[in-house]
Coordinates of C-alpha atoms in Angstrom, one line a residue:
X30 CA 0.0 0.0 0.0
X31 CA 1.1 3.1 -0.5
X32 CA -0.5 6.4 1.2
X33 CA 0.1 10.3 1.3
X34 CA -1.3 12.4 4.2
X35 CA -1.3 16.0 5.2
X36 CA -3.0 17.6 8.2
X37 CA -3.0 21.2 9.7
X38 CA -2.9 21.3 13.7
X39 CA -4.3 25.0 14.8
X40 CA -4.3 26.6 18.3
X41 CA -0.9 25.3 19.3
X42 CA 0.6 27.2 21.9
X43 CA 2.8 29.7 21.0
X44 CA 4.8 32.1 22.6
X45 CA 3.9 35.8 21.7
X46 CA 5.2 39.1 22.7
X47 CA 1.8 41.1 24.1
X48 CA 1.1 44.8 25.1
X49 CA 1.6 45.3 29.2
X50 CA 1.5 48.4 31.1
X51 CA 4.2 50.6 30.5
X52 CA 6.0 47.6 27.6
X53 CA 5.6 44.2 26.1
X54 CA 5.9 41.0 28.1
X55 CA 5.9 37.4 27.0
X56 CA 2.5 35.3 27.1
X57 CA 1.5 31.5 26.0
X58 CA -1.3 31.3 23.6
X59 CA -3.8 29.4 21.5
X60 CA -2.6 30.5 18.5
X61 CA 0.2 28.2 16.7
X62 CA 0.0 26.0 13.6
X63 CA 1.4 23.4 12.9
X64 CA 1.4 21.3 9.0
X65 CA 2.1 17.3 9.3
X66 CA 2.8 15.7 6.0
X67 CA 4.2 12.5 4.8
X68 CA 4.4 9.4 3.1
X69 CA 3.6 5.8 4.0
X70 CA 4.6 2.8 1.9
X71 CA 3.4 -0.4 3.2
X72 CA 3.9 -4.4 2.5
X73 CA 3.3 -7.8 3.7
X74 CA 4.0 -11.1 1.8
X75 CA 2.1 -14.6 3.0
X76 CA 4.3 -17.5 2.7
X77 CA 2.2 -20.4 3.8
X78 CA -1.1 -20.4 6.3
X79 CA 0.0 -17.9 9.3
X80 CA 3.3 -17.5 8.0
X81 CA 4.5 -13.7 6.4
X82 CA 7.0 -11.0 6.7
X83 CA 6.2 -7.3 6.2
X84 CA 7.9 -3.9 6.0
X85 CA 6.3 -0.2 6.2
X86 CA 8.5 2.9 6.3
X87 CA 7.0 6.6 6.9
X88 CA 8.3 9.6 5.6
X89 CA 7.2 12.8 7.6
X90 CA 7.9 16.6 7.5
X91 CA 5.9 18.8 10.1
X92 CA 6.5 22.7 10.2
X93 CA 5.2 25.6 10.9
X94 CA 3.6 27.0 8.6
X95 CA 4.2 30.6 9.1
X96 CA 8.0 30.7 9.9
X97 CA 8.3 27.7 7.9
X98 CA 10.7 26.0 11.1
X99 CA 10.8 22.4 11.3
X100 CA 9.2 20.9 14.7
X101 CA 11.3 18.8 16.8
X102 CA 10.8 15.1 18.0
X103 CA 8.9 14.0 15.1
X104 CA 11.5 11.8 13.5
X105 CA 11.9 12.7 9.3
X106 CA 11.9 8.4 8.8
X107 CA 10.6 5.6 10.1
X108 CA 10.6 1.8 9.7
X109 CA 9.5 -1.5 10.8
X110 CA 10.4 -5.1 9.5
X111 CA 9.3 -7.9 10.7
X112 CA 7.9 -11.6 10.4
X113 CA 5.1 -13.5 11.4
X114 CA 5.3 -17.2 12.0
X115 CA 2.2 -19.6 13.2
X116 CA 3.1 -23.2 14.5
X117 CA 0.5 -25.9 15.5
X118 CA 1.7 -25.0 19.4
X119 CA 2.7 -21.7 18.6
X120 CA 3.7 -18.7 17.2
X121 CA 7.1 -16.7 17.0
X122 CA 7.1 -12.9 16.0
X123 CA 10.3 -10.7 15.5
X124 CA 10.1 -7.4 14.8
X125 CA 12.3 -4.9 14.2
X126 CA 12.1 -0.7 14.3
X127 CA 14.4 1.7 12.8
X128 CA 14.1 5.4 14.0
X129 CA 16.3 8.3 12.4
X130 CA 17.8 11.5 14.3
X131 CA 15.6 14.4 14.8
X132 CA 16.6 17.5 16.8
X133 CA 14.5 18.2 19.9
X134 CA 13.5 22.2 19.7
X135 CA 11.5 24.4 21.5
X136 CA 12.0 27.9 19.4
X137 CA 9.6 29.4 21.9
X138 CA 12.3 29.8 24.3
X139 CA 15.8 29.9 23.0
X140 CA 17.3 31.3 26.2
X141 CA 16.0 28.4 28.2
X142 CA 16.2 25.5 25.5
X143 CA 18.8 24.9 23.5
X144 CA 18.8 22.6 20.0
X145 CA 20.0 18.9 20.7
X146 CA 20.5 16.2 18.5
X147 CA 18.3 13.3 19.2
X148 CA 20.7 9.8 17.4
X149 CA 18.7 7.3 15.5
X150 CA 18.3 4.0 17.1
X151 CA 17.2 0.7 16.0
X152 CA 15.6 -2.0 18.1
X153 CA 14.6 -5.3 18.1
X154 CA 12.0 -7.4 19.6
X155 CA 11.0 -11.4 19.8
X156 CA 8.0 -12.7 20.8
X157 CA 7.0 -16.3 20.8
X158 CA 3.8 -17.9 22.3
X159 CA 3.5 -21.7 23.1
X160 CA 0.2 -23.6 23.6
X161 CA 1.0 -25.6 26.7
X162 CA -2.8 -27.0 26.6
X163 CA -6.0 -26.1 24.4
X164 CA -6.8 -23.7 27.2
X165 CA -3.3 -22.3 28.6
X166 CA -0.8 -20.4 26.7
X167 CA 2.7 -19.0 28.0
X168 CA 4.2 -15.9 26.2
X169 CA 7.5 -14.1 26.2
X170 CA 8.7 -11.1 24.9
X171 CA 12.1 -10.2 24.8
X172 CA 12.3 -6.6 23.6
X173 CA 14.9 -4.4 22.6
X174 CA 17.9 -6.6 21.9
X175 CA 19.9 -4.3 20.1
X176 CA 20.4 -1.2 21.8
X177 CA 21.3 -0.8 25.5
X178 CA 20.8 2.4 26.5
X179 CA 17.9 3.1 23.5
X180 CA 18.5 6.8 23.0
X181 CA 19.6 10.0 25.4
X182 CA 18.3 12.4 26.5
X183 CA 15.3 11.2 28.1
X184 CA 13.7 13.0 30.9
X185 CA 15.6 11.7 33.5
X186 CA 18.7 13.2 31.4
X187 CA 17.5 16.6 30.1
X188 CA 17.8 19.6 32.3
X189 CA 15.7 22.7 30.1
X190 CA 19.3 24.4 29.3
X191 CA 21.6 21.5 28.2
X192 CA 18.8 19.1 26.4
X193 CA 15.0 18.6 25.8
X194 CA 13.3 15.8 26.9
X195 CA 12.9 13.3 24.6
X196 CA 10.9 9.8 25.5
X197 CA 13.1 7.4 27.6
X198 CA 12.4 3.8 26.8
X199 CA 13.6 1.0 28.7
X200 CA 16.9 -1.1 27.9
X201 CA 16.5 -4.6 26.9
X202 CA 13.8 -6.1 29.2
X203 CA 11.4 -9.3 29.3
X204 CA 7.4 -10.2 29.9
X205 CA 6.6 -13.6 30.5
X206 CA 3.0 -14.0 30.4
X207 CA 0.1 -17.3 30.8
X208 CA -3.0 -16.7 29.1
X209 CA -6.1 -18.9 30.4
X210 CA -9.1 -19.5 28.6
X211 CA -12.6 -20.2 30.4

């Protein structure tokens, strides 16, 4: 599949200089716009009954539209690859995602926040169920297997002058999981 989007956010908030007794003073308001547009290509091939692998990738520019500025943590490219497989006891599932740098701004306030470099990271995760009876199954999920640390800064990290905050995800970590049916 293949599929182009476009959307205009209004009454973002936005920093604007405002009349105050005797000067101007800084205020937040309603009054920001913000244009999302991209590209999504999409495919999946089956290989046999519950078996197939698939792949997607989005493209994505957002901006404002009146200064024309590019809007921080929304990643240009994305990607995800992965493959499906169904067993009489089972199934396995490995996935794996692929996000490129972006910059983490706030133009609003360039004397407290600064522009930082967000690195790309890739990840990947592996899930496998077994069917221990007709009524009981026992998952786990290993997730993120490639990166350690995922990507910096996160919020524990970023201090308003040095970084922005950009989502902290956990390191490699496990679920184990039994699913019971009545």
């Amino acid at each position: 599949s293949f599929s182009l989007y476009a959307n205009r956010v209004r009454n973002l908030i936005r920093l604007e200089s405002v009349s105050r007794k005797g000067g101007a003073t800084n205020q937040f308001k309603n009054i920001g716009e913000l244009d999302v547009r991209g590209l999504e290509l999409e495919s999946r091939y089956f290989f046999g009954e519950g078996r197939s692998a698939y792949l997607n990738a989005t493209w994505t520019r957002a901006e404002d539209p009146q200064t024309g500025r590019k809007t921080g943590d929304i990643a240009p490219f994305k990607a995800n690859a992965g493959l499906e497989l169904a067993f009489e006891k089972g199934s396995l599932s490995c996935r794996a995602h692929y996000v490129s740098a972006r910059d983490t701004v706030n133009h609003d306030n360039p004397s407290i926040y600064v522009v930082r470099r967000v690195g790309s990271y890739c990840t990947v995760d592996l899930t496998g169920v077994l069917r221990v009876r007709q009524d009981l199954d026992v998952t786990l999920s290993l997730w993120n297997l490639l990166d350690r640390t995922y990507y910096d800064p996160g919020p524990r990290s970023a201090d308003g002058t040095s970084y922005n905050g950009a989502i902290l995800q956990q390191p490699f970590h496990a679920f184990v999981g039994l699913s019971y049916r009545f």
